[in-house]
XYZ file of C-alpha atoms in Angstrom:
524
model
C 73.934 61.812 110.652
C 76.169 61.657 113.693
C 76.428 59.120 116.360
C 73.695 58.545 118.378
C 73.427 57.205 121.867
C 70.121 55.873 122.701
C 69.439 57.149 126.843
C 66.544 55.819 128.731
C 64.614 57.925 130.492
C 61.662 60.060 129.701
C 59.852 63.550 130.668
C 57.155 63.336 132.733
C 54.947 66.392 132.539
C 52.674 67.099 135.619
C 50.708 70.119 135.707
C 49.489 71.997 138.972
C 45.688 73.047 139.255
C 42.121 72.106 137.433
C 41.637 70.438 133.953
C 42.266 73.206 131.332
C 39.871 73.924 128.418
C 41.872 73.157 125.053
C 40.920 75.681 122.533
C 42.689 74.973 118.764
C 44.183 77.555 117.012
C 43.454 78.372 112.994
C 43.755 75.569 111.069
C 47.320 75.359 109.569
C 48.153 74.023 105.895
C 50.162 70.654 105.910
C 53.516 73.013 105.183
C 54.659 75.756 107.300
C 56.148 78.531 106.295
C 58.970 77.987 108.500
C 59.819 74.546 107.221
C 62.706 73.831 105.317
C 61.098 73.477 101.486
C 63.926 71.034 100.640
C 63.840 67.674 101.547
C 67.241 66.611 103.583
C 69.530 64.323 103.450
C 71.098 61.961 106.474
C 73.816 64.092 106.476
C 72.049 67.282 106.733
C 71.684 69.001 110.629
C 67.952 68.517 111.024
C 65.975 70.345 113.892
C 62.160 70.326 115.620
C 60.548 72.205 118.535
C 59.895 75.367 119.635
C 57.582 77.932 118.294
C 59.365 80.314 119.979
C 62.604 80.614 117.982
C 61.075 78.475 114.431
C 61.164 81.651 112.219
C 64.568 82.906 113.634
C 66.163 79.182 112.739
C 64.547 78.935 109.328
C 66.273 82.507 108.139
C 69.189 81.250 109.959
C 69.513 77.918 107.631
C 68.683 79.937 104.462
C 71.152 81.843 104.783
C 73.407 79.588 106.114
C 72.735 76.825 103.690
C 73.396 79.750 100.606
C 77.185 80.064 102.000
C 78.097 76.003 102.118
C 79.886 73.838 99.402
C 77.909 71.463 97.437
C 77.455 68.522 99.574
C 78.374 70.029 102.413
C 75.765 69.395 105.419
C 73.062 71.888 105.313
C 70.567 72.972 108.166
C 66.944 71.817 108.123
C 64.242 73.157 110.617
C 60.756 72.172 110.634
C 58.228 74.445 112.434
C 56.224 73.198 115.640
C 53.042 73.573 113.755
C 51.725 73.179 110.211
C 49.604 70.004 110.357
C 50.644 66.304 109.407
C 53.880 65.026 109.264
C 57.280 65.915 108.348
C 59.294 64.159 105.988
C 63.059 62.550 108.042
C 65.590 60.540 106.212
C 64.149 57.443 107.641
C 60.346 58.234 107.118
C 58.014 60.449 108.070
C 56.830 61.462 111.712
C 54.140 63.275 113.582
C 55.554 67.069 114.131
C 57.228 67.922 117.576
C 55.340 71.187 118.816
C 56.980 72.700 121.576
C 60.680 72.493 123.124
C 59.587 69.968 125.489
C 58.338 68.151 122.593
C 61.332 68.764 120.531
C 64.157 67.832 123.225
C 62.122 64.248 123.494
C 63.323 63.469 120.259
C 66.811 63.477 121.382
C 66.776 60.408 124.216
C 64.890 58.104 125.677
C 62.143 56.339 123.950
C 61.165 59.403 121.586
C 64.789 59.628 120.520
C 64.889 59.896 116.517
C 68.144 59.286 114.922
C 67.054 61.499 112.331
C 66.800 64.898 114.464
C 70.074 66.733 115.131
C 68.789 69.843 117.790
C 65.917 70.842 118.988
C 65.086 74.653 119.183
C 63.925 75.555 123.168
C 63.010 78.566 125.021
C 63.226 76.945 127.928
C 66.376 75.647 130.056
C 67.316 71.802 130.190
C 68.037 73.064 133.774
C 64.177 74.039 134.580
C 63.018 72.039 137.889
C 60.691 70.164 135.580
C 63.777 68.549 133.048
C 65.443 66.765 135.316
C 65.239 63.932 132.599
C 66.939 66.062 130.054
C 69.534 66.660 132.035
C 69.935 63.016 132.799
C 69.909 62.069 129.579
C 72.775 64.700 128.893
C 71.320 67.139 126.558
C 73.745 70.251 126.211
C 72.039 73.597 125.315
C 73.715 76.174 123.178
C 72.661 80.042 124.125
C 72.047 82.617 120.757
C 69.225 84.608 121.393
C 67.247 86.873 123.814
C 63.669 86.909 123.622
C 61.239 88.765 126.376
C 58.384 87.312 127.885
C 55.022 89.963 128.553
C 51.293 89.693 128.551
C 49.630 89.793 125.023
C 45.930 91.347 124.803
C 43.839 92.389 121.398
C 45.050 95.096 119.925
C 42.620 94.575 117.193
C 39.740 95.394 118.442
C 39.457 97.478 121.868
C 40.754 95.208 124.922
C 38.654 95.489 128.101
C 42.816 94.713 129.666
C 44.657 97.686 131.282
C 47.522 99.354 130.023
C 49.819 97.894 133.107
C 49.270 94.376 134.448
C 51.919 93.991 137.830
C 53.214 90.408 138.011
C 51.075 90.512 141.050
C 47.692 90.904 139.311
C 48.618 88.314 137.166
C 49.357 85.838 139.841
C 45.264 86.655 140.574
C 44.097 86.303 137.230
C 45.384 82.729 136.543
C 44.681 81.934 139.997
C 41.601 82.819 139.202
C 41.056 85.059 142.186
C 40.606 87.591 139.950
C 37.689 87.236 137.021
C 37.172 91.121 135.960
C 39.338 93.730 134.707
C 37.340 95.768 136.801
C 38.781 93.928 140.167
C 42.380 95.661 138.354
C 40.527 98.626 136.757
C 37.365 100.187 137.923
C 37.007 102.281 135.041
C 37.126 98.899 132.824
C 34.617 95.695 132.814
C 34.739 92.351 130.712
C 35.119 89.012 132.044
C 38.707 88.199 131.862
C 39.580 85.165 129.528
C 43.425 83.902 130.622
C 45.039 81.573 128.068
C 48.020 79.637 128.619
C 49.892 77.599 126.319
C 50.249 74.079 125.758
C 51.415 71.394 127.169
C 55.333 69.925 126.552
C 55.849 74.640 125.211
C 58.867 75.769 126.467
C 57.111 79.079 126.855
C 54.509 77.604 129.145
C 56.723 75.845 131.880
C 58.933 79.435 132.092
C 55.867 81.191 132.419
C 55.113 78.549 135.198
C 58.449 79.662 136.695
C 57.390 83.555 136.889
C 54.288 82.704 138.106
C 55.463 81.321 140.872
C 58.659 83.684 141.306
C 55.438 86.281 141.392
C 53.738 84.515 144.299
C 56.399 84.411 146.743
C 58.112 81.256 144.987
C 54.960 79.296 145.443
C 54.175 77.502 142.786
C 50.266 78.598 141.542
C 47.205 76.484 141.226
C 45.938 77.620 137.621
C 41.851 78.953 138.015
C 39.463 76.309 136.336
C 38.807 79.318 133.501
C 43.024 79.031 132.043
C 42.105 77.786 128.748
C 44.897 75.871 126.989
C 46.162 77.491 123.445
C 48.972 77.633 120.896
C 51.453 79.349 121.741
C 52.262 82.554 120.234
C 48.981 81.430 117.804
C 47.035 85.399 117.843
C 44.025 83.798 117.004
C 42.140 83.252 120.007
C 43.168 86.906 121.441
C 43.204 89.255 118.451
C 39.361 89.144 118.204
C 38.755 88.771 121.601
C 38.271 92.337 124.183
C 38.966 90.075 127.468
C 41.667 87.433 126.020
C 45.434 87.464 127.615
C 48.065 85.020 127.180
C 52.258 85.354 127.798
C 53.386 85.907 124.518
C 56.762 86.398 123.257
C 57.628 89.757 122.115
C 59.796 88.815 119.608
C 56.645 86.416 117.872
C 54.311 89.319 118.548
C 56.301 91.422 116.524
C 55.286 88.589 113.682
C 52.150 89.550 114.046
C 51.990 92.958 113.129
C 49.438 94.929 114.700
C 46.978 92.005 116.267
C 48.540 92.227 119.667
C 49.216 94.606 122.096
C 51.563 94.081 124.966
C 50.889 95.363 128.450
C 53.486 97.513 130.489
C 54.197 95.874 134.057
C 55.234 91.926 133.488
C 58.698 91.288 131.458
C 60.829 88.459 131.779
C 64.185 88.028 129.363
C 64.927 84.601 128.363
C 67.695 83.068 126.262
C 66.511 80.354 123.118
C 68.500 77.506 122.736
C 69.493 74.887 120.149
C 69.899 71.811 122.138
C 71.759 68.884 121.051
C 72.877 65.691 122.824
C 75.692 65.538 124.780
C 77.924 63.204 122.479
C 77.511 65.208 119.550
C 79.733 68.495 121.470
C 82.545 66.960 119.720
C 81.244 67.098 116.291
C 82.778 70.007 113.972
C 79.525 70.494 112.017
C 78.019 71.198 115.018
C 80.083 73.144 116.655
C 80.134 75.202 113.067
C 76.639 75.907 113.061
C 76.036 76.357 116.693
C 79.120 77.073 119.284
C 81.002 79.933 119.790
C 83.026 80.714 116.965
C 79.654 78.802 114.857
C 77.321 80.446 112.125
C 74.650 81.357 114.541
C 76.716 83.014 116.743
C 78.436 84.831 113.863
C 78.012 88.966 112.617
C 76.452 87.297 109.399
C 73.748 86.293 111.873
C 72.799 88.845 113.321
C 70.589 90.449 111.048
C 68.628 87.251 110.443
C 68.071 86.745 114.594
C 66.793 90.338 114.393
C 64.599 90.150 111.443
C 62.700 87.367 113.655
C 62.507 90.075 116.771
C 65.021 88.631 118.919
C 68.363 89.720 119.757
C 71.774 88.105 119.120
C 73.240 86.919 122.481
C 76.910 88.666 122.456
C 80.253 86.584 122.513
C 82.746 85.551 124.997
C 84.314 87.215 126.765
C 81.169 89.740 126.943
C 78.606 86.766 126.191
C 77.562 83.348 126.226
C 76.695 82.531 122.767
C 77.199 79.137 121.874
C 79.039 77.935 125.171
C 77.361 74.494 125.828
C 76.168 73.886 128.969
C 73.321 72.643 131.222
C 73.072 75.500 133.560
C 70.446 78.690 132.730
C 72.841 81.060 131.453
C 72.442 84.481 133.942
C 74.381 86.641 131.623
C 71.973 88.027 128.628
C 74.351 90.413 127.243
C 73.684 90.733 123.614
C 75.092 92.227 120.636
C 73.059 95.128 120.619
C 75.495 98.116 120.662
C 75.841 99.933 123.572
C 75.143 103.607 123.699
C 79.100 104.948 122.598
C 81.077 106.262 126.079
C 82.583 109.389 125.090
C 86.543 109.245 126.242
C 89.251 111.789 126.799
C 93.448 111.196 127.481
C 95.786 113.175 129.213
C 99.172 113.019 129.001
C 102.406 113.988 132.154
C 105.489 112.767 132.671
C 108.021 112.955 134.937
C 112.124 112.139 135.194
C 112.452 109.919 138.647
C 116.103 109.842 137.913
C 118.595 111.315 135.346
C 117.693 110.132 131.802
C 114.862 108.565 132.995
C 111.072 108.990 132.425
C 107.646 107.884 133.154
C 104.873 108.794 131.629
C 101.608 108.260 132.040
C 98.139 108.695 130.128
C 95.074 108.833 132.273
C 91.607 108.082 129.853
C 88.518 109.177 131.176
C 85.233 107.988 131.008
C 82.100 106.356 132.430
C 82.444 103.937 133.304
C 86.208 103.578 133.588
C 87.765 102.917 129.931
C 89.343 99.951 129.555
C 92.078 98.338 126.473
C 95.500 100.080 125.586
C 97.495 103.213 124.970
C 100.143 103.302 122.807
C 102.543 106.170 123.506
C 104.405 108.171 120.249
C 107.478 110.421 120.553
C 106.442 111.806 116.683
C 106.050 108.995 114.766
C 108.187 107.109 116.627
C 106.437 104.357 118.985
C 107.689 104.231 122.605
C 105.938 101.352 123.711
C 102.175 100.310 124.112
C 100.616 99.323 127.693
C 97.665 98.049 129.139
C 94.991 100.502 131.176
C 94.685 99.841 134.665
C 92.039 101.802 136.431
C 92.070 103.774 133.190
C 95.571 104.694 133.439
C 98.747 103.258 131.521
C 102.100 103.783 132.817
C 105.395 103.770 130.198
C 108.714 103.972 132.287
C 112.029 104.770 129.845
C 115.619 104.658 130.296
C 118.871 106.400 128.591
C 116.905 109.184 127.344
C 119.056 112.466 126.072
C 117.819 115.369 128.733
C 115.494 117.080 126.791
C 111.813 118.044 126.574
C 109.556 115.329 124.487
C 106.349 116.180 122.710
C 104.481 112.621 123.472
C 101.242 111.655 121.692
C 98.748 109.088 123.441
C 96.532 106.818 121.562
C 93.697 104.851 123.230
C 92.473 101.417 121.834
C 89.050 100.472 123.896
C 88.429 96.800 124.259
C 87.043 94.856 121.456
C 83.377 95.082 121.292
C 83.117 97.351 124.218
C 81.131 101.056 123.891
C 84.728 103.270 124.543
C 85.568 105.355 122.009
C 88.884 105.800 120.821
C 90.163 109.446 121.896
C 94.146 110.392 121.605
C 96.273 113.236 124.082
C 98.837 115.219 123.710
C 101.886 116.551 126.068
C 105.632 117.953 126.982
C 107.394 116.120 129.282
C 110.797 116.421 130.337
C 113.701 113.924 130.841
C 116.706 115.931 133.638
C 119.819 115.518 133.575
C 122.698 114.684 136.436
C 124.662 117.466 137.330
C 128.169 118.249 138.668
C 129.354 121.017 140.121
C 132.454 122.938 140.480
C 134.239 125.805 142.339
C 137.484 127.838 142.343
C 138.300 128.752 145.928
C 141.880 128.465 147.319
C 142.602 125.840 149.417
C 144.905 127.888 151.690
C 144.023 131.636 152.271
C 146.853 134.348 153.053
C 146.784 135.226 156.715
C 145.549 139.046 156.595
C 143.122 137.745 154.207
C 139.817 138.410 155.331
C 137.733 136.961 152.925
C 138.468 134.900 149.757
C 136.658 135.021 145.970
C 135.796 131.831 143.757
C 133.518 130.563 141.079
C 130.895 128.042 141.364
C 129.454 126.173 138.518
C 127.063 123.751 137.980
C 126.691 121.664 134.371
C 124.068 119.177 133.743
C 125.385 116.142 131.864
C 124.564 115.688 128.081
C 122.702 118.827 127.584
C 123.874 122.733 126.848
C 121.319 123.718 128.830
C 122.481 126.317 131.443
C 120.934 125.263 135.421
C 119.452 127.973 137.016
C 118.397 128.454 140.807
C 120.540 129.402 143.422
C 123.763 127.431 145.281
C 124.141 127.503 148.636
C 127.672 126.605 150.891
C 127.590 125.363 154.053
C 129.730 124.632 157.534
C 127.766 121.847 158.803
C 124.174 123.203 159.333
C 125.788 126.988 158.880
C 125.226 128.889 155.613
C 128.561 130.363 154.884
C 127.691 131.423 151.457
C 124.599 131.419 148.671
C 123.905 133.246 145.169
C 122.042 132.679 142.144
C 123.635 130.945 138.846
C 123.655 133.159 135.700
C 124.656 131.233 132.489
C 125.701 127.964 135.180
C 127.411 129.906 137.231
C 128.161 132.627 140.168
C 131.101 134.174 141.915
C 130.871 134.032 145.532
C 132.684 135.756 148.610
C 133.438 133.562 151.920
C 133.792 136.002 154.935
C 136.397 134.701 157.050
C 134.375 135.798 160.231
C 131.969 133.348 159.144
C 133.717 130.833 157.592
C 136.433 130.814 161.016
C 139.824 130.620 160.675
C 141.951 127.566 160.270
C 141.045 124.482 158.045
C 137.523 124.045 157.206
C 135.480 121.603 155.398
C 132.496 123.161 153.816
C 129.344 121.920 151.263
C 128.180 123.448 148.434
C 124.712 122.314 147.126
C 122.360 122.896 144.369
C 118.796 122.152 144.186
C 118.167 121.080 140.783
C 115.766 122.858 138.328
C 113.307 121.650 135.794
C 116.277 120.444 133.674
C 118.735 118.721 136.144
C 118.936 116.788 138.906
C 120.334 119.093 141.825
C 123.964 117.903 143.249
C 126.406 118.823 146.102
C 130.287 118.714 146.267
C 132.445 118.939 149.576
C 135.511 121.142 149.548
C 138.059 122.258 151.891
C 139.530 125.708 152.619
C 141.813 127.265 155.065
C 141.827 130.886 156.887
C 145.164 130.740 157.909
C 145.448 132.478 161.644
């Protein structure tokens, strides 16, 4: 077993209202079938407790148990009910029923070397375990189970189909005695059953009664009559019965129960453990993050029981320790797939340059990585932001690229991966050049030359029109065939003597545009 650190300290249980009626559930053979049917060792992870979660921990330690080495630890779980005692390592003891019940064997003067975890559906951080806390019990999150209102399903219930949290604050107030104060159309004397005392299921249900009634906490009516949890006994038979029932345990019970419409509350279930065993691997194997429990191989067997597998960081909490009532109840349960679609443009901010960018669509907003191909050639892979990734490249040859997108959605998340295709263009610089005399003859009235403009590292031919300029004056303009044009200065417009004039080109889809200054001279 592991080291043990005895805590003082114990839970005092105090419950609000009149002296309940105890009413016993069927009796139960001295084995249960969710015990573990072999008897462990000290070194074997033992656990006690809840009702609530006893089925989902017994197929978790079969199947567990069937994938460790031969004297390896193994997981042991005894069920909160069954009758006589269970067989520890050190002798036998009276059987823990309820997580209240269970946690007590882990400090203070219950504590019992012997017992490893304790299986709760409650939180050590419920106003009423202020002890547990105390005594430094950590909780590890795996499940979600819901919370509703159980009525016979076996023979006709005298219950409505909807009870609102609201009427039930009334019935186990006891303000309200007839369905027919809910229903007028139904009549029976309402019978509300509660569970027992130290059930994690009880003191939650306790919370949502009085979250219900305005966060007051509610005086139970003198007709609550005390039961086993999640036992269907005492309500399958019985046309007026109700009792908070879990609906993953209901499922258990095939078709005994039927669950009314208006009242849910999610819960997480819990292994707890105390606080100086954290650091021990076994542990940590079986129940923390990266643990069994927490594990795909899991899944299946948390299911089978009618719960669902809390999901993983960084979605989920399963298996992060802690003494706080987790708030996020994300599970494993896959979300319905988002349906995603990537464009792809690019542009050339400056000569061999290019940026392009792949916008993935979706809702919500994808999130996870693109990784841009020039054929099968990768250029790079980056991160969405806002569902858009951004590649920026440098020294390209001026050309047009075919580039291929390829989204990756986060791990675990509902994306689905979608790819996009598109052209995109790197320019090139240009230069240009002319042929105009630098000194016209004096009777000369105009005078001839060639412009050209040629983009760097490309035979592609510019196109688009140049235009030459005395300061803000257009002298001269025409349009480039093949890269180039012949143009005619006017000396009328040009003026005579020495002039300094512009020529400019615009750029086109291939080239960056350019300008070069010359001088020329009209003489008088």
């Amino acid at each position: 077993m592991y080291v043990r650190k005895s805590l003082a300290g114990a839970v005092t249980v105090a419950v609000t209202g009149s002296v309940l009626a105890f009413t016993a559930g069927t009796a139960h053979a001295a084995v249960d079938a969710d015990d573990t049917t072999f008897t462990p060792a000290a070194t074997d992870v033992i656990g006690v407790g809840s009702d609530t979660s006893q089925n989902a921990v017994k197929r978790l330690a079969e199947s567990y148990n069937a994938t460790v080495a031969a004297g390896a630890p193994k997981l042991a779980t005894y069920a909160a009910t069954g009758g006589g005692t269970i067989a520890l390592p050190s002798g036998a003891v009276t059987r823990p029923n309820g997580s209240g019940n269970g946690k007590k064997t882990l400090y203070g003067t219950g504590n019992n070397p012997d017992v490893d975890f304790a299986r709760a559906s409650n939180s050590v951080a419920d106003p009423a375990n202020t002890a547990e806390v105390a005594a430094g019990l950590q909780q590890f999150p795996f499940a979600l189970d819901t919370l509703k209102l159980a009525v016979s399903n076996q023979v006709p219930s005298n219950a409505p189909a909807t009870i609102t949290p609201a009427d039930m604050v009334k019935i186990y107030q006891g303000t309200v005695t007839n369905w027919s104060q809910i229903d007028p159309t139904r009549s029976g004397v309402i019978e509300p059953m509660i569970p027992q005392g130290g059930s994690g299921t009880r003191s939650f249900f306790l919370a949502q009664l009085k979250q219900a009634n305005g966060n007051v906490d509610v005086t139970l009516g003198a007709k609550v009559m005390e039961v086993q949890e999640h036992d269907a006994t005492p309500i399958r038979s019985n046309p007026n019965a109700i009792a908070p029932f879990s609906a993953g345990r209901a499922g258990l019970a095939g078709t005994a129960l039927r669950l009314t419409a208006g009242f849910t509350a999610d819960r997480a279930l819990y292994n707890v453990v105390r606080g100086a065993d954290l650091g021990n691997p076994t542990i940590q194997a079986l129940f923390g993050p990266s643990g069994y429990v927490c594990s795909d191989d899991a899944t299946d067997e948390i299911e089978a029981a009618g719960f669902k597998q809390l999901a993983r960081a960084p979605r989920g909490v399963c298996g992060q320790s802690s003494q706080a009532t987790p708030t996020n109840l994300v599970t494993n349960e896959p979300a319905a797939p988002v349906a995603t679609r990537v464009t792809v443009t690019g542009v050339s901010p400056s000569a061999k340059a290019l940026r392009i960018t792949a916008r993935v669509t979706g809702s919500p907003t994808p999130t996870g990585t693109v990784q841009f191909f020039d054929g099968a050639t990768s250029l790079g892979t980056k991160p969405l932001i806002g569902g858009v990734a951004t590649l920026s490249l440098t020294n390209r040859a001026p050309k047009a690229y075919a580039v291929r997108a390829v989204y990756t959605p986060t791990a675990d998340s509902a994306f689905v991966a979608s790819s996009g295709a598109g052209t995109v263009k790197v320019k090139a610089a240009s230069a240009i050049t002319e042929t105009f005399a630098a000194s016209v003859a004096k009777k000369a009235k105009a005078a001839k030359g060639v412009v050209a403009v040629k983009l760097g590292g490309t035979a592609v031919a510019p196109t688009g029109k140049v235009v030459v300029k005395k300061g803000a004056k257009t002298v001269g303009t025409g349009t480039l065939k093949a890269g180039k044009v012949t143009l005619t200065l006017q000396k009328a417009k040009v003026g005579k003597g020495k002039s300094t004039l512009r020529i400019t080109w615009g750029g086109d889809a291939n080239g960056f545009g350019s300008a070069k200054t010359f001088t020329i001279t009209f003489k008088k």
